[in-house]
PDB file of C-alpha atoms in Angstrom:
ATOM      1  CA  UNK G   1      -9.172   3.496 -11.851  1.00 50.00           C
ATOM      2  CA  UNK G   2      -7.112   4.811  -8.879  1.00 58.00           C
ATOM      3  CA  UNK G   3      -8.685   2.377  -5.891  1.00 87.00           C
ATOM      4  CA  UNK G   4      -6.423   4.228  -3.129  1.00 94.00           C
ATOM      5  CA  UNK G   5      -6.622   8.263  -2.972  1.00 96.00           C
ATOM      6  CA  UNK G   6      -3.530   9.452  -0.730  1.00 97.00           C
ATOM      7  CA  UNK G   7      -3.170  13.489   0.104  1.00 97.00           C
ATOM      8  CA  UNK G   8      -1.453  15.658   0.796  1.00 97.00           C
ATOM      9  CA  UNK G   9       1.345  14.779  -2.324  1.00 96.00           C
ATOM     10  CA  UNK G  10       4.209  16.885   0.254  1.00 97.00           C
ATOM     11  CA  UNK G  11       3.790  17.923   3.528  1.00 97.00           C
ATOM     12  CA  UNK G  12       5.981  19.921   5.286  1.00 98.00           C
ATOM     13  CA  UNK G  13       6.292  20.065   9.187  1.00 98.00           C
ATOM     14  CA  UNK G  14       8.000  21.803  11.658  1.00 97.00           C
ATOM     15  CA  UNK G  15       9.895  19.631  14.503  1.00 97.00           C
ATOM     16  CA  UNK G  16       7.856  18.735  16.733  1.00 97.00           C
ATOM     17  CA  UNK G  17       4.354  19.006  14.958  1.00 98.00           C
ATOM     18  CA  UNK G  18       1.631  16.445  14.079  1.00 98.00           C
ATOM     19  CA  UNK G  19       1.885  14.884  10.541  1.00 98.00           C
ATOM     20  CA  UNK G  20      -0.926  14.012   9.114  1.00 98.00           C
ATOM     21  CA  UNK G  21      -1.937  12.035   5.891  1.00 98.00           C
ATOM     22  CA  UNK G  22      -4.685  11.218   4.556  1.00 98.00           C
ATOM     23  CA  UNK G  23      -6.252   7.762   2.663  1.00 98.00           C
ATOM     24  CA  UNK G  24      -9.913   6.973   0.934  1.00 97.00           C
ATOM     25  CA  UNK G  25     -10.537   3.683  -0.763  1.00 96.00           C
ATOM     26  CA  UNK G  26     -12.942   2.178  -3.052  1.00 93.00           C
ATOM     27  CA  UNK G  27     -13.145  -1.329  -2.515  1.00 91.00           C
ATOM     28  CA  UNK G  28     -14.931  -2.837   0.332  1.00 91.00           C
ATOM     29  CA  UNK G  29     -13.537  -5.662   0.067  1.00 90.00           C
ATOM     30  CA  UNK G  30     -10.374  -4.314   1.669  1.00 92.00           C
ATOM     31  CA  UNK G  31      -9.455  -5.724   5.058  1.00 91.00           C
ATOM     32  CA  UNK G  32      -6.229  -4.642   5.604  1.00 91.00           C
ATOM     33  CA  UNK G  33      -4.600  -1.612   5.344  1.00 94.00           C
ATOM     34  CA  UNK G  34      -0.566  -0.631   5.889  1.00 94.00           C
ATOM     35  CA  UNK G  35       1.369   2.355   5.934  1.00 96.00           C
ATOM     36  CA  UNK G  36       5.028   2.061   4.885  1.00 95.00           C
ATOM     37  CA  UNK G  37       7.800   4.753   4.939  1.00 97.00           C
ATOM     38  CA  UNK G  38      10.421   4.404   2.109  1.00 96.00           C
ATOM     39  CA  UNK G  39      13.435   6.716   2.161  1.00 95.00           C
ATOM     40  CA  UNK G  40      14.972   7.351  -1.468  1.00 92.00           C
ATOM     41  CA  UNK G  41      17.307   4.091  -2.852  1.00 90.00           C
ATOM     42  CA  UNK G  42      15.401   1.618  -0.105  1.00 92.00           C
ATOM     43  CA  UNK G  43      12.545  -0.378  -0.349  1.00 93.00           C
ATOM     44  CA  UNK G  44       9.427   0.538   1.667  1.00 94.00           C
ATOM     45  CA  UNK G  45       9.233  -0.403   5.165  1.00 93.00           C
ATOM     46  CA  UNK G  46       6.082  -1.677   7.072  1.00 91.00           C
ATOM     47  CA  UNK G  47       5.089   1.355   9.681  1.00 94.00           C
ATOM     48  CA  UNK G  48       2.086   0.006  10.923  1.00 94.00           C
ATOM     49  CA  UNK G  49      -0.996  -1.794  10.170  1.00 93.00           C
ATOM     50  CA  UNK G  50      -4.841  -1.771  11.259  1.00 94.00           C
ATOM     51  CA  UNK G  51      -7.822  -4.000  10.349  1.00 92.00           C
ATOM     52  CA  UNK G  52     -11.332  -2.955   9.914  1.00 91.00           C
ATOM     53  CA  UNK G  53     -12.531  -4.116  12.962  1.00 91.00           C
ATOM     54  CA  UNK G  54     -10.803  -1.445  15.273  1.00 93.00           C
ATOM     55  CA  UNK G  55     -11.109   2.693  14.752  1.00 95.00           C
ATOM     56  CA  UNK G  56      -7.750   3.022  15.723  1.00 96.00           C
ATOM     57  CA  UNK G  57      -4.014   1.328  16.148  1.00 96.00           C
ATOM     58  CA  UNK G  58      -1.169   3.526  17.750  1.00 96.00           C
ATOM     59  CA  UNK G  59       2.240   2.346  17.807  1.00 95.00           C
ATOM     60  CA  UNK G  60       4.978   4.688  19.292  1.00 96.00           C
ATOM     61  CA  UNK G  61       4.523   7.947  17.781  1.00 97.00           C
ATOM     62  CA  UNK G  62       2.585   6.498  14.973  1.00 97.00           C
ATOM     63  CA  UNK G  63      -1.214   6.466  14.627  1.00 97.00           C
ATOM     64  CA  UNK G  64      -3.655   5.014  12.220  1.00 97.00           C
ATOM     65  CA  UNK G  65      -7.301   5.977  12.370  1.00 96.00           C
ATOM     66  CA  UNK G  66     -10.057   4.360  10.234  1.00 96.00           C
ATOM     67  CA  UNK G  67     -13.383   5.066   9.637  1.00 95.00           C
ATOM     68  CA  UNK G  68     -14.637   2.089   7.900  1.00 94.00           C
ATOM     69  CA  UNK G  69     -18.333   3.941   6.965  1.00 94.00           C
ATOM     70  CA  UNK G  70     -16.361   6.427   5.027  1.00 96.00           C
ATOM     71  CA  UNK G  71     -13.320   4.291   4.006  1.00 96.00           C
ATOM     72  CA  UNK G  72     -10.716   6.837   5.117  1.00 97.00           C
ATOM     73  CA  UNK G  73      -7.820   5.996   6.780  1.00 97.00           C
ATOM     74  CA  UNK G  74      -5.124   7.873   8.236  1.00 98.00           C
ATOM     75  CA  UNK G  75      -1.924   7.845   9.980  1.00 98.00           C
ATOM     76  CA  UNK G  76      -0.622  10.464  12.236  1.00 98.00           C
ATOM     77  CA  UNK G  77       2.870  10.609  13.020  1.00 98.00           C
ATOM     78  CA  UNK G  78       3.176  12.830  16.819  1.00 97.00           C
ATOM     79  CA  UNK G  79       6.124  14.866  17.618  1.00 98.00           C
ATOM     80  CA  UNK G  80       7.579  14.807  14.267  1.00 98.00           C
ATOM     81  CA  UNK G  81      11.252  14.441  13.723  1.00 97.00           C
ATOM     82  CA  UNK G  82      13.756  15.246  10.916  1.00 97.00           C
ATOM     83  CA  UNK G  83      14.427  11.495  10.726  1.00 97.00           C
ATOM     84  CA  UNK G  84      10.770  11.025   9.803  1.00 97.00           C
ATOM     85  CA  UNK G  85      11.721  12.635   6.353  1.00 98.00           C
ATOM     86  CA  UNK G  86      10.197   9.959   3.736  1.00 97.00           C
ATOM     87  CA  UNK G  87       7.893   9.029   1.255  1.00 97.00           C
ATOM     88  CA  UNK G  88       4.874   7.223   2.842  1.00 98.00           C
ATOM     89  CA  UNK G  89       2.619   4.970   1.133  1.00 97.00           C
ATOM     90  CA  UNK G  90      -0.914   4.217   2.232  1.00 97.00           C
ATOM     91  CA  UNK G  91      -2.041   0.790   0.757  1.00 95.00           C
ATOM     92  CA  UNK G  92      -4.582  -1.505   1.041  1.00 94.00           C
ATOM     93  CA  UNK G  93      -5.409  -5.076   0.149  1.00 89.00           C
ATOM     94  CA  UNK G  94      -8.228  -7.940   0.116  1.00 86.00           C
ATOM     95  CA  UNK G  95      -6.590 -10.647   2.170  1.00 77.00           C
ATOM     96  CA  UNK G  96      -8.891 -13.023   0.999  1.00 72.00           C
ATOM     97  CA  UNK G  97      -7.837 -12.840  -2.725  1.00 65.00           C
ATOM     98  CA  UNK G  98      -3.668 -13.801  -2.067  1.00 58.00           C
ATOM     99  CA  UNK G  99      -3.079  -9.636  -0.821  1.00 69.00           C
ATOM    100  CA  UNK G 100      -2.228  -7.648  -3.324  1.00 83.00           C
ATOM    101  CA  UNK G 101      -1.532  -4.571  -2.343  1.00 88.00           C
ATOM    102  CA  UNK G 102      -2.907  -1.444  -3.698  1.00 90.00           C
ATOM    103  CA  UNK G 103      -1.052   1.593  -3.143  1.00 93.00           C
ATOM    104  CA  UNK G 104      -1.848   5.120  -2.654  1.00 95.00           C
ATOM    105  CA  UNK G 105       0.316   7.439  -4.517  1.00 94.00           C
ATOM    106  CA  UNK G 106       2.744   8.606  -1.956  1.00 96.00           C
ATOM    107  CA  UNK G 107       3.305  11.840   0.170  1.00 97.00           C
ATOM    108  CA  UNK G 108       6.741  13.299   0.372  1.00 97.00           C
ATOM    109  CA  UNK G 109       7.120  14.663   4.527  1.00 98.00           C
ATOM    110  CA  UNK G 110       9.455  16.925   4.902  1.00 98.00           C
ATOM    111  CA  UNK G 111      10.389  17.775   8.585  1.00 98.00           C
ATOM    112  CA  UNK G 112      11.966  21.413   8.867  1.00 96.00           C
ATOM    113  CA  UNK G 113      14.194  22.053  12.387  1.00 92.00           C
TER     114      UNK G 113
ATOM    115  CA  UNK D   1       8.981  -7.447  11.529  1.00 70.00           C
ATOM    116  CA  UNK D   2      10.372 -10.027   8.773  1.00 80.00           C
ATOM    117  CA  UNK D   3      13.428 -10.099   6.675  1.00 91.00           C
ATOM    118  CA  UNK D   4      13.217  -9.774   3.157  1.00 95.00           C
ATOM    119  CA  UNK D   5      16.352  -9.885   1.449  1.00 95.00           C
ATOM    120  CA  UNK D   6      17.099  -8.882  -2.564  1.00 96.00           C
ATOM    121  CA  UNK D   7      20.242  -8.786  -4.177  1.00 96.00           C
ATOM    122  CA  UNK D   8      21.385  -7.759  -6.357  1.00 97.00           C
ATOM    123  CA  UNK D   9      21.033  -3.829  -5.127  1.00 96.00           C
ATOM    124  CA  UNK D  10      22.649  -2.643  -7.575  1.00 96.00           C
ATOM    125  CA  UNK D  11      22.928  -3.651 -11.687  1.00 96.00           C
ATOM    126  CA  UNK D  12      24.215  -1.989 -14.663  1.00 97.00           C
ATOM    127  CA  UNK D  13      24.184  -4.132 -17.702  1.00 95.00           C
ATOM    128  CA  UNK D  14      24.586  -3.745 -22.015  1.00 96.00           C
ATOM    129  CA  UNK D  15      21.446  -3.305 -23.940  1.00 96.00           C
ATOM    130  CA  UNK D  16      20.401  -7.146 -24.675  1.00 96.00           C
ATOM    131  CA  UNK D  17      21.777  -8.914 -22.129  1.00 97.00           C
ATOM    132  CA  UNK D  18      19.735 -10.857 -18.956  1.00 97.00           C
ATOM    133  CA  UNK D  19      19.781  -9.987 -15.493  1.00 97.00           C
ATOM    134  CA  UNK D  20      18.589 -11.951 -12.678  1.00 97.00           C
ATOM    135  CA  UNK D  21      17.345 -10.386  -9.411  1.00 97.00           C
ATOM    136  CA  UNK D  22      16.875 -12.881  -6.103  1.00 97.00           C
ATOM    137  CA  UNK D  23      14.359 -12.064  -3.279  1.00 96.00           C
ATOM    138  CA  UNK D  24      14.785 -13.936  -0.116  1.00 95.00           C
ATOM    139  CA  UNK D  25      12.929 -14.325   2.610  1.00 94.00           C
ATOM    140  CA  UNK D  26      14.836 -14.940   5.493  1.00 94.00           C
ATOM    141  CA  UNK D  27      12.840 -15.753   8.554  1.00 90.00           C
ATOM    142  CA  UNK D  28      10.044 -16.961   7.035  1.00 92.00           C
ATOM    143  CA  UNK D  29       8.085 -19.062   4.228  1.00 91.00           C
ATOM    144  CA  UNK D  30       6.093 -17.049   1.524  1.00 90.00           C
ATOM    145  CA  UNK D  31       3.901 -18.854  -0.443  1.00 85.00           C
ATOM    146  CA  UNK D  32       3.385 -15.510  -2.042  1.00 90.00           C
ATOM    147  CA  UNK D  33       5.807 -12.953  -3.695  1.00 93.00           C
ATOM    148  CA  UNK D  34       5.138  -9.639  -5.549  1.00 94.00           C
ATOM    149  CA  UNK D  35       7.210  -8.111  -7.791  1.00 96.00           C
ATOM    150  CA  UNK D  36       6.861  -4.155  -8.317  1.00 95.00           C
ATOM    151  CA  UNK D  37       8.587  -1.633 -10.215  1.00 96.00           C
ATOM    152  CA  UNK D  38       8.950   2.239  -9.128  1.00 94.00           C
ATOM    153  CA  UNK D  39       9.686   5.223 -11.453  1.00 91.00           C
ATOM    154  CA  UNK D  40      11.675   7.927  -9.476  1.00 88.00           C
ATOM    155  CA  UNK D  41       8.765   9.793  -7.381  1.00 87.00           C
ATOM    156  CA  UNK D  42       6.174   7.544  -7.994  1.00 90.00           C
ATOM    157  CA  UNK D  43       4.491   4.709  -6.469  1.00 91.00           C
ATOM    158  CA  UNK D  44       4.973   0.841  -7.044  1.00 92.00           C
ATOM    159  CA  UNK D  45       3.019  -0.394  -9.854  1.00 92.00           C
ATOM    160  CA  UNK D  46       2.649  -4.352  -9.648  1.00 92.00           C
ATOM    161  CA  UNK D  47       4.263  -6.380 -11.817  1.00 95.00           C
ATOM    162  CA  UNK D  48       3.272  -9.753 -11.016  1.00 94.00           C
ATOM    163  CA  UNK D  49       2.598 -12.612  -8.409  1.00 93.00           C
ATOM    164  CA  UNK D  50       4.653 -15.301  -7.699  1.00 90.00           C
ATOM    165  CA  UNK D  51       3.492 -18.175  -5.970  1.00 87.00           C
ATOM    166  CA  UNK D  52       5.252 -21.131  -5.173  1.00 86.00           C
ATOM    167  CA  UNK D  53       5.218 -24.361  -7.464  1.00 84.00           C
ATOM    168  CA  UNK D  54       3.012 -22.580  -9.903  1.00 86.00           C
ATOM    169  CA  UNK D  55       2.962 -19.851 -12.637  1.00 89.00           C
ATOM    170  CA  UNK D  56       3.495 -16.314 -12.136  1.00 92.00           C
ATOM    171  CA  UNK D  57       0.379 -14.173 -12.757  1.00 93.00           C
ATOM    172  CA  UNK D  58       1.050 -11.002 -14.403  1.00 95.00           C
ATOM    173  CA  UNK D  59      -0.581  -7.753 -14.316  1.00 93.00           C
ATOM    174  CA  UNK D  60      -2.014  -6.070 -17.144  1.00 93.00           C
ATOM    175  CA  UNK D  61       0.429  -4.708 -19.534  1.00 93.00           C
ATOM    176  CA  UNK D  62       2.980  -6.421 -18.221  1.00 95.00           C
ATOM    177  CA  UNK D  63       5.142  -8.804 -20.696  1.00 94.00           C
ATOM    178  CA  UNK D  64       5.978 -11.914 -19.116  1.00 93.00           C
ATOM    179  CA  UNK D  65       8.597 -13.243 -21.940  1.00 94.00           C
ATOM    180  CA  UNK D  66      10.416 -10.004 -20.820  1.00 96.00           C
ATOM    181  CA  UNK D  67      10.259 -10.720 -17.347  1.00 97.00           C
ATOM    182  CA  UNK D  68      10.398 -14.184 -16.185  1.00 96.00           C
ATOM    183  CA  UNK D  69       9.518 -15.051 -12.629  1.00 94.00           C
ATOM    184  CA  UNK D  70      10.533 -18.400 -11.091  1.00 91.00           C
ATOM    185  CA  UNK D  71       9.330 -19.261  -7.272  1.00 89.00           C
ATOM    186  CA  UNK D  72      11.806 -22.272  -6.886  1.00 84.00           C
ATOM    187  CA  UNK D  73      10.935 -22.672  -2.977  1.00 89.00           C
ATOM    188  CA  UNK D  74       8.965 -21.126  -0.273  1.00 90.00           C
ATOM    189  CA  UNK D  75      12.035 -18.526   0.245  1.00 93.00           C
ATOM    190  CA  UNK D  76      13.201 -17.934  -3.104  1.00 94.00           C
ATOM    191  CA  UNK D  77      12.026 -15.846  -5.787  1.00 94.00           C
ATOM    192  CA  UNK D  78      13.466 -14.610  -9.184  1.00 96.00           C
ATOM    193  CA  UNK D  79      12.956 -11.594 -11.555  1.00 97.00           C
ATOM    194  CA  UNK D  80      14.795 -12.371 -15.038  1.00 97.00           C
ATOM    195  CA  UNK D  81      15.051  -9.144 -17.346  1.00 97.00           C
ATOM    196  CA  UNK D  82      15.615 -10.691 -20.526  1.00 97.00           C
ATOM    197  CA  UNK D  83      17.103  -8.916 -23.353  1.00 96.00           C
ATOM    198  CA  UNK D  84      17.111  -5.582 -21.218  1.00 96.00           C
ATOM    199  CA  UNK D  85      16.982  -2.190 -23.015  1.00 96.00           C
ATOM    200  CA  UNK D  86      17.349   0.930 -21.974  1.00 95.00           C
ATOM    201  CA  UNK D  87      13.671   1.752 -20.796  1.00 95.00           C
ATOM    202  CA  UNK D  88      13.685  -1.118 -18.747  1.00 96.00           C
ATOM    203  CA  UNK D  89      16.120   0.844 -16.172  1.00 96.00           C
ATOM    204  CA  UNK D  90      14.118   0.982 -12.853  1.00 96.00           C
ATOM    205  CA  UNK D  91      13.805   0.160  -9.336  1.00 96.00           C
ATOM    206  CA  UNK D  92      12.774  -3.395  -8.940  1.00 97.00           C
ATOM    207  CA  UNK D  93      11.028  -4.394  -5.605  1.00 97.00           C
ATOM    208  CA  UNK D  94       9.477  -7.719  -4.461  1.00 96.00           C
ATOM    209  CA  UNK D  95       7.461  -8.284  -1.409  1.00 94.00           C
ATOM    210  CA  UNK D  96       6.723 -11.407   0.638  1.00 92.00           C
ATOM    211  CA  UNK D  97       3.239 -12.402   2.541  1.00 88.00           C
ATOM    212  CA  UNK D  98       3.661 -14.004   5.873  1.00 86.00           C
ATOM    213  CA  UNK D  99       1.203 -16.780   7.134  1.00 84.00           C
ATOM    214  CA  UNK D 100      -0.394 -13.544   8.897  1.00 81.00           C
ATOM    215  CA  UNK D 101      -1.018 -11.654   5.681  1.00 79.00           C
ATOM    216  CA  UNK D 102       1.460  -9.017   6.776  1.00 83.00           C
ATOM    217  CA  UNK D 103       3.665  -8.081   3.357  1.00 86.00           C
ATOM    218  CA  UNK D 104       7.421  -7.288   3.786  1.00 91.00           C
ATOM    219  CA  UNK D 105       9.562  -5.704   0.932  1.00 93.00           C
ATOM    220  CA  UNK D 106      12.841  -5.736   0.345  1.00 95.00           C
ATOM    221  CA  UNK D 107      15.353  -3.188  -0.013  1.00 95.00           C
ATOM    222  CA  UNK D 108      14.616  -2.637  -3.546  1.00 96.00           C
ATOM    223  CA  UNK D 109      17.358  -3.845  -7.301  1.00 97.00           C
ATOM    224  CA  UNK D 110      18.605  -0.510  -9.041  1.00 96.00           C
ATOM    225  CA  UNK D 111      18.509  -1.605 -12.690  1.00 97.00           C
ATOM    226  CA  UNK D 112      20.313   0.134 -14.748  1.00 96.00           C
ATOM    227  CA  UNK D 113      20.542  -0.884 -19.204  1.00 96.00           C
ATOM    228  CA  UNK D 114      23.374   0.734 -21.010  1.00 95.00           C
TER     229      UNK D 114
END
Protein backbone atom coordinates (compact mmCIF):
# COMPACT_ATOMS: atom_id res chain seq x y z
CA UNK A 1 0.00 0.00 0.00
CA UNK A 2 1.58 3.16 -1.52
CA UNK A 3 1.26 5.68 1.78
CA UNK A 4 2.80 8.73 -0.34
CA UNK A 5 1.07 9.58 -3.90
CA UNK A 6 3.60 12.00 -5.82
CA UNK A 7 2.43 13.52 -9.49
CA UNK A 8 3.21 14.59 -12.02
CA UNK A 9 5.93 11.37 -12.81
CA UNK A 10 7.92 14.29 -15.43
CA UNK A 11 7.34 17.69 -15.68
CA UNK A 12 8.70 19.77 -18.07
CA UNK A 13 9.17 23.64 -17.70
CA UNK A 14 10.23 26.38 -19.54
CA UNK A 15 12.99 28.82 -17.86
CA UNK A 16 11.61 30.85 -15.89
CA UNK A 17 8.17 29.14 -15.05
CA UNK A 18 6.59 27.82 -11.81
CA UNK A 19 7.20 24.07 -11.06
CA UNK A 20 4.86 22.50 -9.40
CA UNK A 21 4.49 18.98 -7.73
CA UNK A 22 2.19 17.51 -6.13
CA UNK A 23 1.96 15.04 -2.68
CA UNK A 24 -1.21 13.19 -0.82
CA UNK A 25 -0.62 10.95 2.14
CA UNK A 26 -2.40 8.42 4.08
CA UNK A 27 -1.20 8.35 7.42
CA UNK A 28 -2.08 10.89 9.94
CA UNK A 29 0.27 10.14 11.92
CA UNK A 30 2.77 11.97 9.71
CA UNK A 31 4.37 15.07 11.17
CA UNK A 32 6.96 15.81 9.02
CA UNK A 33 7.27 16.08 5.59
CA UNK A 34 10.64 16.80 3.22
CA UNK A 35 11.27 17.37 -0.24
CA UNK A 36 14.69 16.30 -1.57
CA UNK A 37 16.20 16.83 -5.09
CA UNK A 38 18.57 13.99 -6.25
CA UNK A 39 20.45 14.45 -9.52
CA UNK A 40 21.39 10.99 -11.27
CA UNK A 41 24.71 9.08 -9.45
CA UNK A 42 24.09 11.35 -6.03
CA UNK A 43 22.21 10.75 -3.14
CA UNK A 44 19.12 12.89 -2.43
CA UNK A 45 19.52 16.17 -0.94
CA UNK A 46 17.24 17.81 1.75
CA UNK A 47 15.32 20.90 -0.19
CA UNK A 48 13.15 21.88 2.41
CA UNK A 49 10.96 20.82 5.12
CA UNK A 50 7.49 21.88 6.78
CA UNK A 51 5.55 20.58 9.82
CA UNK A 52 1.88 20.32 10.18
CA UNK A 53 1.42 23.12 12.19
CA UNK A 54 2.13 25.86 9.46
CA UNK A 55 0.22 26.06 5.74
CA UNK A 56 3.24 27.09 4.29
CA UNK A 57 7.36 27.23 4.43
CA UNK A 58 9.23 29.20 1.58
CA UNK A 59 12.83 29.06 1.33
CA UNK A 60 14.54 30.94 -1.63
CA UNK A 61 12.77 30.01 -4.65
CA UNK A 62 11.37 26.99 -3.02
CA UNK A 63 7.86 26.63 -1.56
CA UNK A 64 6.02 24.00 0.32
CA UNK A 65 2.30 24.29 0.90
CA UNK A 66 0.26 21.90 3.10
CA UNK A 67 -3.12 21.42 3.66
CA UNK A 68 -3.23 19.19 6.57
CA UNK A 69 -7.41 18.57 6.19
CA UNK A 70 -6.67 17.10 2.86
CA UNK A 71 -3.12 15.74 3.44
CA UNK A 72 -1.63 17.28 0.29
CA UNK A 73 1.46 18.79 0.19
CA UNK A 74 3.31 20.56 -2.33
CA UNK A 75 6.38 22.28 -3.28
CA UNK A 76 6.71 24.96 -5.80
CA UNK A 77 9.92 25.77 -7.17
CA UNK A 78 9.58 29.90 -8.70
CA UNK A 79 11.56 31.05 -11.57
CA UNK A 80 12.71 27.75 -12.62
CA UNK A 81 16.20 27.16 -13.81
CA UNK A 82 18.01 24.55 -15.97
CA UNK A 83 20.07 23.72 -12.86
CA UNK A 84 16.82 22.71 -11.16
CA UNK A 85 16.86 19.59 -13.54
CA UNK A 86 16.32 16.55 -10.94
CA UNK A 87 14.40 13.94 -9.59
CA UNK A 88 12.42 15.17 -6.52
CA UNK A 89 11.11 13.09 -3.87
CA UNK A 90 8.22 14.03 -1.63
CA UNK A 91 8.41 11.98 1.68
CA UNK A 92 6.97 11.86 4.80
CA UNK A 93 7.53 10.36 8.22
CA UNK A 94 6.04 9.82 11.91
CA UNK A 95 8.73 11.39 14.05
CA UNK A 96 7.45 9.81 16.92
CA UNK A 97 8.11 6.18 15.74
CA UNK A 98 12.36 6.68 15.09
CA UNK A 99 11.38 8.63 11.28
CA UNK A 100 11.23 6.51 8.75
CA UNK A 101 10.75 8.01 5.85
CA UNK A 102 8.19 7.21 3.33
CA UNK A 103 8.76 8.28 -0.06
CA UNK A 104 6.70 9.37 -2.86
CA UNK A 105 7.68 7.94 -6.11
CA UNK A 106 9.62 10.68 -7.71
CA UNK A 107 9.03 13.33 -10.52
CA UNK A 108 11.64 13.80 -13.15
CA UNK A 109 11.73 18.13 -13.87
CA UNK A 110 13.03 18.89 -16.77
CA UNK A 111 13.79 22.67 -17.32
CA UNK A 112 13.86 23.58 -21.19
CA UNK A 113 15.88 27.17 -22.08
CA UNK B 1 22.42 21.22 6.56
CA UNK B 2 24.52 18.07 7.91
CA UNK B 3 27.22 16.00 6.45
CA UNK B 4 26.68 12.59 5.67
CA UNK B 5 29.50 10.90 4.27
CA UNK B 6 29.55 7.13 2.43
CA UNK B 7 32.30 5.57 0.86
CA UNK B 8 32.82 3.60 -0.87
CA UNK B 9 31.05 5.49 -4.10
CA UNK B 10 31.93 3.29 -6.20
CA UNK B 11 32.31 -0.93 -6.05
CA UNK B 12 32.67 -3.57 -8.54
CA UNK B 13 33.27 -6.94 -7.07
CA UNK B 14 33.22 -11.12 -8.27
CA UNK B 15 30.04 -12.95 -7.75
CA UNK B 16 30.51 -14.34 -3.97
CA UNK B 17 32.62 -12.13 -2.50
CA UNK B 18 31.69 -9.35 0.56
CA UNK B 19 31.62 -5.79 0.31
CA UNK B 20 31.46 -3.36 3.01
CA UNK B 21 29.92 0.12 2.60
CA UNK B 22 30.66 2.95 5.58
CA UNK B 23 28.21 5.86 6.27
CA UNK B 24 29.52 8.66 8.31
CA UNK B 25 28.14 11.27 9.82
CA UNK B 26 30.31 14.01 10.10
CA UNK B 27 28.98 16.88 12.10
CA UNK B 28 26.78 15.16 14.05
CA UNK B 29 25.61 12.03 16.27
CA UNK B 30 22.83 9.70 14.79
CA UNK B 31 21.38 7.44 16.97
CA UNK B 32 19.51 6.44 13.89
CA UNK B 33 20.65 5.26 10.36
CA UNK B 34 18.64 4.01 7.32
CA UNK B 35 19.81 2.07 4.76
CA UNK B 36 17.93 2.23 1.23
CA UNK B 37 18.43 0.80 -2.04
CA UNK B 38 17.34 2.54 -5.51
CA UNK B 39 16.71 0.77 -8.88
CA UNK B 40 17.63 3.19 -11.79
CA UNK B 41 14.36 5.56 -12.01
CA UNK B 42 12.81 4.56 -9.05
CA UNK B 43 12.45 5.57 -5.58
CA UNK B 44 14.35 4.34 -2.36
CA UNK B 45 12.85 1.35 -0.92
CA UNK B 46 14.05 0.87 2.84
CA UNK B 47 16.18 -1.61 3.70
CA UNK B 48 16.62 -1.41 7.27
CA UNK B 49 17.27 0.67 10.55
CA UNK B 50 20.24 0.91 12.29
CA UNK B 51 20.39 2.12 15.63
CA UNK B 52 23.20 2.40 17.75
CA UNK B 53 24.27 -0.41 20.32
CA UNK B 54 21.40 -2.52 19.18
CA UNK B 55 20.13 -4.74 16.29
CA UNK B 56 19.29 -3.64 12.95
CA UNK B 57 15.55 -3.89 12.13
CA UNK B 58 14.84 -4.97 8.73
CA UNK B 59 12.09 -4.33 6.44
CA UNK B 60 9.94 -6.83 5.02
CA UNK B 61 11.51 -8.94 2.45
CA UNK B 62 14.61 -7.93 3.21
CA UNK B 63 17.36 -10.77 4.13
CA UNK B 64 19.43 -9.75 6.88
CA UNK B 65 22.17 -12.75 6.61
CA UNK B 66 22.67 -11.08 3.14
CA UNK B 67 23.02 -7.78 4.40
CA UNK B 68 24.56 -7.23 7.68
CA UNK B 69 24.31 -3.88 9.38
CA UNK B 70 26.63 -2.94 12.26
CA UNK B 71 26.10 0.67 14.12
CA UNK B 72 29.57 0.54 15.94
CA UNK B 73 29.17 4.32 17.27
CA UNK B 74 26.93 7.24 17.08
CA UNK B 75 28.79 8.21 13.60
CA UNK B 76 29.42 5.02 12.07
CA UNK B 77 27.36 2.73 10.21
CA UNK B 78 27.99 -0.39 7.98
CA UNK B 79 26.21 -2.21 5.07
CA UNK B 80 27.98 -5.77 4.50
CA UNK B 81 26.82 -7.49 1.10
CA UNK B 82 27.74 -10.88 1.77
CA UNK B 83 28.24 -13.36 -0.87
CA UNK B 84 27.10 -10.68 -3.55
CA UNK B 85 25.56 -11.87 -6.86
CA UNK B 86 24.76 -10.30 -9.67
CA UNK B 87 21.13 -9.01 -8.79
CA UNK B 88 22.38 -7.49 -5.86
CA UNK B 89 24.03 -4.61 -8.18
CA UNK B 90 22.34 -1.32 -6.99
CA UNK B 91 22.59 2.00 -5.56
CA UNK B 92 23.04 1.77 -1.87
CA UNK B 93 22.03 4.88 0.25
CA UNK B 94 21.96 5.43 4.05
CA UNK B 95 20.52 8.33 5.84
CA UNK B 96 21.17 9.80 9.29
CA UNK B 97 18.47 11.49 11.86
CA UNK B 98 19.69 14.50 13.68
CA UNK B 99 18.58 15.25 17.36
CA UNK B 100 15.97 17.54 15.33
CA UNK B 101 14.47 14.70 13.35
CA UNK B 102 15.80 16.24 10.16
CA UNK B 103 17.25 13.04 7.91
CA UNK B 104 20.43 13.62 5.79
CA UNK B 105 21.60 11.09 3.06
CA UNK B 106 24.60 10.52 1.71
CA UNK B 107 25.90 10.61 -1.64
CA UNK B 108 24.79 7.23 -2.42
CA UNK B 109 27.54 3.33 -2.99
CA UNK B 110 27.29 2.20 -6.78
CA UNK B 111 27.39 -1.59 -6.34
CA UNK B 112 28.25 -3.31 -8.95
CA UNK B 113 28.57 -7.87 -8.83
CA UNK B 114 30.44 -9.36 -11.69
Amino acid sequence: QQQVKQSPQSLIVQKGGISIINCAYENTAFDYFPWYQQFPGKGPALLIAIRPDVSEKKEGRFTISFNKSAKQFSLHIMDSQPGDSATYFCAAADTGTASKLTFGTGTRLQVTL
Amino acid sequence: GAVVSQHPSRVICKSGTSVKIECRSLDFQATTMFWYRQFPKQSLMLMATSNEGSKATYEQGVEKDKFLINHASLTLSTLTVTSAHPEDSSFYICSARTSHGELFFGEGSRLTVL
